[in-house]
Amino acid sequence: MEWKIGDTVRKALVYIPDGAKTNKTPIIFTFHGHGGNMENVYKTRRFDQLWPEAIFICPQGLNTVGQLTDPEGKLPGWQKSVGTDGDRDLKFFDVMLASLQENYRIDANRIYVTGHSNGGGFTYLLWAARGSVFAAVAPTAAVAARIMNQLKPKPVLHLYGEKDGLVKTEWQKKTCGFLLKLNKCDDTGVPFAANAMLYKSSIGMPVVIYSHPGGHSYPPAANKVIIDFFKQQSK
């Protein structure tokens, strides 16, 4: 699908289920990392197979200066905070959502977002700037340090690698600690899936922390875990 925003054509790969015009249909927004692309994230997530009743949308980023790599901005990515890059990616999100809502019967209580690395950072930014839209979020290999004070309680799954040398593991663990306090969660988790612990919330906003033994990577097994978590969350 394509949308023209100002002078720029923005694109996304989109799976639309049969019946999306008549059945109440969830949406899963999925954002690639810095230097990634919509084709790769579509092929590696395959949320259309795990939740065929949901719209699965993989937007394409524009070239942007990286926070930890690519200082010249030669590779595609996402804005880092509200107001940067003319809010081009927040505007892109708004246009995509409005377009889907206009053309399909969207379930407003079941809209979700996930993303990896820079895409995970943008997931946190969307939570801060457009939080009321989402039933749950699932940032991976990312931190929320600059926008923690803008987050309101929301069901969240955070995934990190125990050996992440780029978005350092200790940074991500601090973010996870903040999420548990924000959502008023139990100190002790219960198993949710392999490598994933669920922390129950006194305000109905559970947190899942998924720590895998790798680095700044995304384990394929996480796909089902994220979808299982999303399916359990509704506004």
mmCIF file of N, CA, C and O in Angstrom, residues 86-131:
data_model
loop_
_atom_site.group_PDB
_atom_site.id
_atom_site.type_symbol
_atom_site.label_atom_id
_atom_site.label_comp_id
_atom_site.label_asym_id
_atom_site.label_seq_id
_atom_site.Cartn_x
_atom_site.Cartn_y
_atom_site.Cartn_z
ATOM 1 N N GLY A 86 10.425 16.469 11.641
ATOM 2 C CA GLY A 86 9.106 16.976 11.277
ATOM 3 C C GLY A 86 7.965 16.048 11.653
ATOM 4 O O GLY A 86 6.865 16.130 11.095
ATOM 5 N N ASP A 87 8.232 15.162 12.623
ATOM 6 C CA ASP A 87 7.226 14.163 13.042
ATOM 7 C C ASP A 87 6.744 13.323 11.861
ATOM 8 O O ASP A 87 5.601 12.842 11.831
ATOM 9 N N ARG A 88 7.642 13.099 10.897
ATOM 10 C CA ARG A 88 7.218 12.432 9.659
ATOM 11 C C ARG A 88 6.658 11.036 9.912
ATOM 12 O O ARG A 88 5.729 10.603 9.222
ATOM 13 N N ASP A 89 7.223 10.324 10.903
ATOM 14 C CA ASP A 89 6.774 8.946 11.106
ATOM 15 C C ASP A 89 5.523 8.865 11.963
ATOM 16 O O ASP A 89 4.703 7.959 11.784
ATOM 17 N N LEU A 90 5.351 9.804 12.882
ATOM 18 C CA LEU A 90 4.071 9.866 13.597
ATOM 19 C C LEU A 90 2.948 10.224 12.628
ATOM 20 O O LEU A 90 1.854 9.657 12.695
ATOM 21 N N LYS A 91 3.219 11.150 11.714
ATOM 22 C CA LYS A 91 2.222 11.492 10.692
ATOM 23 C C LYS A 91 1.920 10.284 9.807
ATOM 24 O O LYS A 91 0.757 10.039 9.433
ATOM 25 N N PHE A 92 2.963 9.536 9.458
ATOM 26 C CA PHE A 92 2.805 8.322 8.645
ATOM 27 C C PHE A 92 1.904 7.324 9.365
ATOM 28 O O PHE A 92 0.961 6.769 8.779
ATOM 29 N N PHE A 93 2.157 7.112 10.647
ATOM 30 C CA PHE A 93 1.319 6.193 11.425
ATOM 31 C C PHE A 93 -0.139 6.650 11.416
ATOM 32 O O PHE A 93 -1.051 5.845 11.202
ATOM 33 N N ASP A 94 -0.352 7.937 11.655
ATOM 34 C CA ASP A 94 -1.717 8.457 11.696
ATOM 35 C C ASP A 94 -2.443 8.222 10.370
ATOM 36 O O ASP A 94 -3.625 7.844 10.349
ATOM 37 N N VAL A 95 -1.730 8.439 9.259
ATOM 38 C CA VAL A 95 -2.337 8.264 7.941
ATOM 39 C C VAL A 95 -2.647 6.792 7.677
ATOM 40 O O VAL A 95 -3.723 6.449 7.155
ATOM 41 N N MET A 96 -1.710 5.899 8.025
ATOM 42 C CA MET A 96 -1.951 4.469 7.835
ATOM 43 C C MET A 96 -3.169 4.008 8.620
ATOM 44 O O MET A 96 -4.053 3.318 8.078
ATOM 45 N N LEU A 97 -3.232 4.381 9.880
ATOM 46 C CA LEU A 97 -4.343 3.945 10.720
ATOM 47 C C LEU A 97 -5.665 4.487 10.193
ATOM 48 O O LEU A 97 -6.648 3.747 10.082
ATOM 49 N N ALA A 98 -5.689 5.772 9.840
ATOM 50 C CA ALA A 98 -6.929 6.370 9.325
ATOM 51 C C ALA A 98 -7.374 5.690 8.034
ATOM 52 O O ALA A 98 -8.571 5.447 7.819
ATOM 53 N N SER A 99 -6.411 5.349 7.186
ATOM 54 C CA SER A 99 -6.729 4.681 5.924
ATOM 55 C C SER A 99 -7.335 3.302 6.167
ATOM 56 O O SER A 99 -8.338 2.923 5.547
ATOM 57 N N LEU A 100 -6.750 2.556 7.084
ATOM 58 C CA LEU A 100 -7.281 1.220 7.390
ATOM 59 C C LEU A 100 -8.666 1.322 8.022
ATOM 60 O O LEU A 100 -9.567 0.538 7.715
ATOM 61 N N GLN A 101 -8.837 2.309 8.898
ATOM 62 C CA GLN A 101 -10.140 2.475 9.546
ATOM 63 C C GLN A 101 -11.222 2.898 8.544
ATOM 64 O O GLN A 101 -12.387 2.546 8.706
ATOM 65 N N GLU A 102 -10.818 3.618 7.518
ATOM 66 C CA GLU A 102 -11.767 4.062 6.505
ATOM 67 C C GLU A 102 -12.197 2.922 5.593
ATOM 68 O O GLU A 102 -13.352 2.857 5.162
ATOM 69 N N ASN A 103 -11.274 2.000 5.329
ATOM 70 C CA ASN A 103 -11.521 0.977 4.310
ATOM 71 C C ASN A 103 -11.906 -0.393 4.869
ATOM 72 O O ASN A 103 -12.385 -1.250 4.118
ATOM 73 N N TYR A 104 -11.690 -0.613 6.170
ATOM 74 C CA TYR A 104 -11.977 -1.918 6.761
ATOM 75 C C TYR A 104 -12.679 -1.730 8.097
ATOM 76 O O TYR A 104 -12.681 -0.639 8.678
ATOM 77 N N ARG A 105 -13.268 -2.822 8.576
ATOM 78 C CA ARG A 105 -13.974 -2.764 9.863
ATOM 79 C C ARG A 105 -12.967 -3.089 10.976
ATOM 80 O O ARG A 105 -12.794 -4.245 11.361
ATOM 81 N N ILE A 106 -12.281 -2.066 11.448
ATOM 82 C CA ILE A 106 -11.210 -2.254 12.423
ATOM 83 C C ILE A 106 -11.789 -2.379 13.836
ATOM 84 O O ILE A 106 -12.690 -1.621 14.226
ATOM 85 N N ASP A 107 -11.255 -3.326 14.596
ATOM 86 C CA ASP A 107 -11.606 -3.475 16.006
ATOM 87 C C ASP A 107 -10.764 -2.474 16.802
ATOM 88 O O ASP A 107 -9.573 -2.694 17.025
ATOM 89 N N ALA A 108 -11.368 -1.392 17.225
ATOM 90 C CA ALA A 108 -10.639 -0.321 17.921
ATOM 91 C C ALA A 108 -10.064 -0.777 19.260
ATOM 92 O O ALA A 108 -9.177 -0.117 19.809
ATOM 93 N N ASN A 109 -10.541 -1.899 19.776
ATOM 94 C CA ASN A 109 -10.034 -2.417 21.046
ATOM 95 C C ASN A 109 -8.861 -3.382 20.863
ATOM 96 O O ASN A 109 -8.327 -3.887 21.850
ATOM 97 N N ARG A 110 -8.480 -3.632 19.594
ATOM 98 C CA ARG A 110 -7.420 -4.614 19.340
ATOM 99 C C ARG A 110 -6.435 -4.093 18.275
ATOM 100 O O ARG A 110 -6.312 -4.643 17.187
ATOM 101 N N ILE A 111 -5.764 -3.010 18.616
ATOM 102 C CA ILE A 111 -4.712 -2.466 17.759
ATOM 103 C C ILE A 111 -3.393 -2.589 18.525
ATOM 104 O O ILE A 111 -3.320 -2.206 19.699
ATOM 105 N N TYR A 112 -2.386 -3.141 17.874
ATOM 106 C CA TYR A 112 -1.128 -3.502 18.535
ATOM 107 C C TYR A 112 0.059 -2.970 17.741
ATOM 108 O O TYR A 112 -0.041 -2.730 16.537
ATOM 109 N N VAL A 113 1.194 -2.839 18.432
ATOM 110 C CA VAL A 113 2.419 -2.413 17.752
ATOM 111 C C VAL A 113 3.621 -3.128 18.351
ATOM 112 O O VAL A 113 3.702 -3.330 19.568
ATOM 113 N N THR A 114 4.539 -3.529 17.463
ATOM 114 C CA THR A 114 5.807 -4.113 17.861
ATOM 115 C C THR A 114 6.880 -3.609 16.914
ATOM 116 O O THR A 114 6.583 -3.147 15.804
ATOM 117 N N GLY A 115 8.121 -3.664 17.340
ATOM 118 C CA GLY A 115 9.219 -3.240 16.495
ATOM 119 C C GLY A 115 10.538 -3.619 17.139
ATOM 120 O O GLY A 115 10.625 -3.805 18.362
ATOM 121 N N HIS A 116 11.580 -3.746 16.310
ATOM 122 C CA HIS A 116 12.880 -4.199 16.787
ATOM 123 C C HIS A 116 13.916 -3.091 16.703
ATOM 124 O O HIS A 116 13.985 -2.372 15.711
ATOM 125 N N SER A 117 14.732 -2.941 17.741
ATOM 126 C CA SER A 117 15.839 -1.986 17.779
ATOM 127 C C SER A 117 15.305 -0.564 17.576
ATOM 128 O O SER A 117 14.494 -0.107 18.371
ATOM 129 N N ASN A 118 15.703 0.133 16.521
ATOM 130 C CA ASN A 118 15.148 1.463 16.249
ATOM 131 C C ASN A 118 13.626 1.382 16.101
ATOM 132 O O ASN A 118 12.897 2.292 16.525
ATOM 133 N N GLY A 119 13.131 0.287 15.524
ATOM 134 C CA GLY A 119 11.690 0.071 15.444
ATOM 135 C C GLY A 119 11.065 -0.157 16.809
ATOM 136 O O GLY A 119 9.903 0.190 17.040
ATOM 137 N N GLY A 120 11.848 -0.747 17.727
ATOM 138 C CA GLY A 120 11.382 -0.885 19.103
ATOM 139 C C GLY A 120 11.341 0.452 19.816
ATOM 140 O O GLY A 120 10.425 0.739 20.588
ATOM 141 N N GLY A 121 12.343 1.303 19.522
ATOM 142 C CA GLY A 121 12.313 2.651 20.063
ATOM 143 C C GLY A 121 11.113 3.423 19.558
ATOM 144 O O GLY A 121 10.480 4.177 20.309
ATOM 145 N N PHE A 122 10.777 3.220 18.273
ATOM 146 C CA PHE A 122 9.603 3.895 17.721
ATOM 147 C C PHE A 122 8.322 3.320 18.319
ATOM 148 O O PHE A 122 7.332 4.044 18.502
ATOM 149 N N THR A 123 8.334 2.036 18.664
ATOM 150 C CA THR A 123 7.194 1.445 19.373
ATOM 151 C C THR A 123 6.973 2.154 20.705
ATOM 152 O O THR A 123 5.839 2.504 21.064
ATOM 153 N N TYR A 124 8.077 2.391 21.442
ATOM 154 C CA TYR A 124 7.951 3.148 22.693
ATOM 155 C C TYR A 124 7.454 4.573 22.430
ATOM 156 O O TYR A 124 6.637 5.105 23.187
ATOM 157 N N LEU A 125 7.944 5.193 21.349
ATOM 158 C CA LEU A 125 7.504 6.546 21.021
ATOM 159 C C LEU A 125 6.014 6.579 20.693
ATOM 160 O O LEU A 125 5.289 7.488 21.117
ATOM 161 N N LEU A 126 5.541 5.581 19.948
ATOM 162 C CA LEU A 126 4.111 5.501 19.656
ATOM 163 C C LEU A 126 3.303 5.300 20.934
ATOM 164 O O LEU A 126 2.209 5.869 21.089
ATOM 165 N N TRP A 127 3.813 4.510 21.854
ATOM 166 C CA TRP A 127 3.141 4.336 23.145
ATOM 167 C C TRP A 127 3.022 5.694 23.843
ATOM 168 O O TRP A 127 1.964 6.048 24.375
ATOM 169 N N ALA A 128 4.106 6.471 23.818
ATOM 170 C CA ALA A 128 4.092 7.775 24.492
ATOM 171 C C ALA A 128 3.176 8.770 23.790
ATOM 172 O O ALA A 128 2.427 9.507 24.444
ATOM 173 N N ALA A 129 3.233 8.793 22.455
ATOM 174 C CA ALA A 129 2.546 9.844 21.695
ATOM 175 C C ALA A 129 1.145 9.464 21.231
ATOM 176 O O ALA A 129 0.317 10.353 20.975
ATOM 177 N N ARG A 130 0.886 8.163 21.081
ATOM 178 C CA ARG A 130 -0.410 7.695 20.572
ATOM 179 C C ARG A 130 -0.940 6.543 21.426
ATOM 180 O O ARG A 130 -1.641 5.673 20.946
ATOM 181 N N GLY A 131 -0.596 6.550 22.695
ATOM 182 C CA GLY A 131 -0.852 5.398 23.560
ATOM 183 C C GLY A 131 -2.300 4.958 23.632
ATOM 184 O O GLY A 131 -2.588 3.769 23.753
#
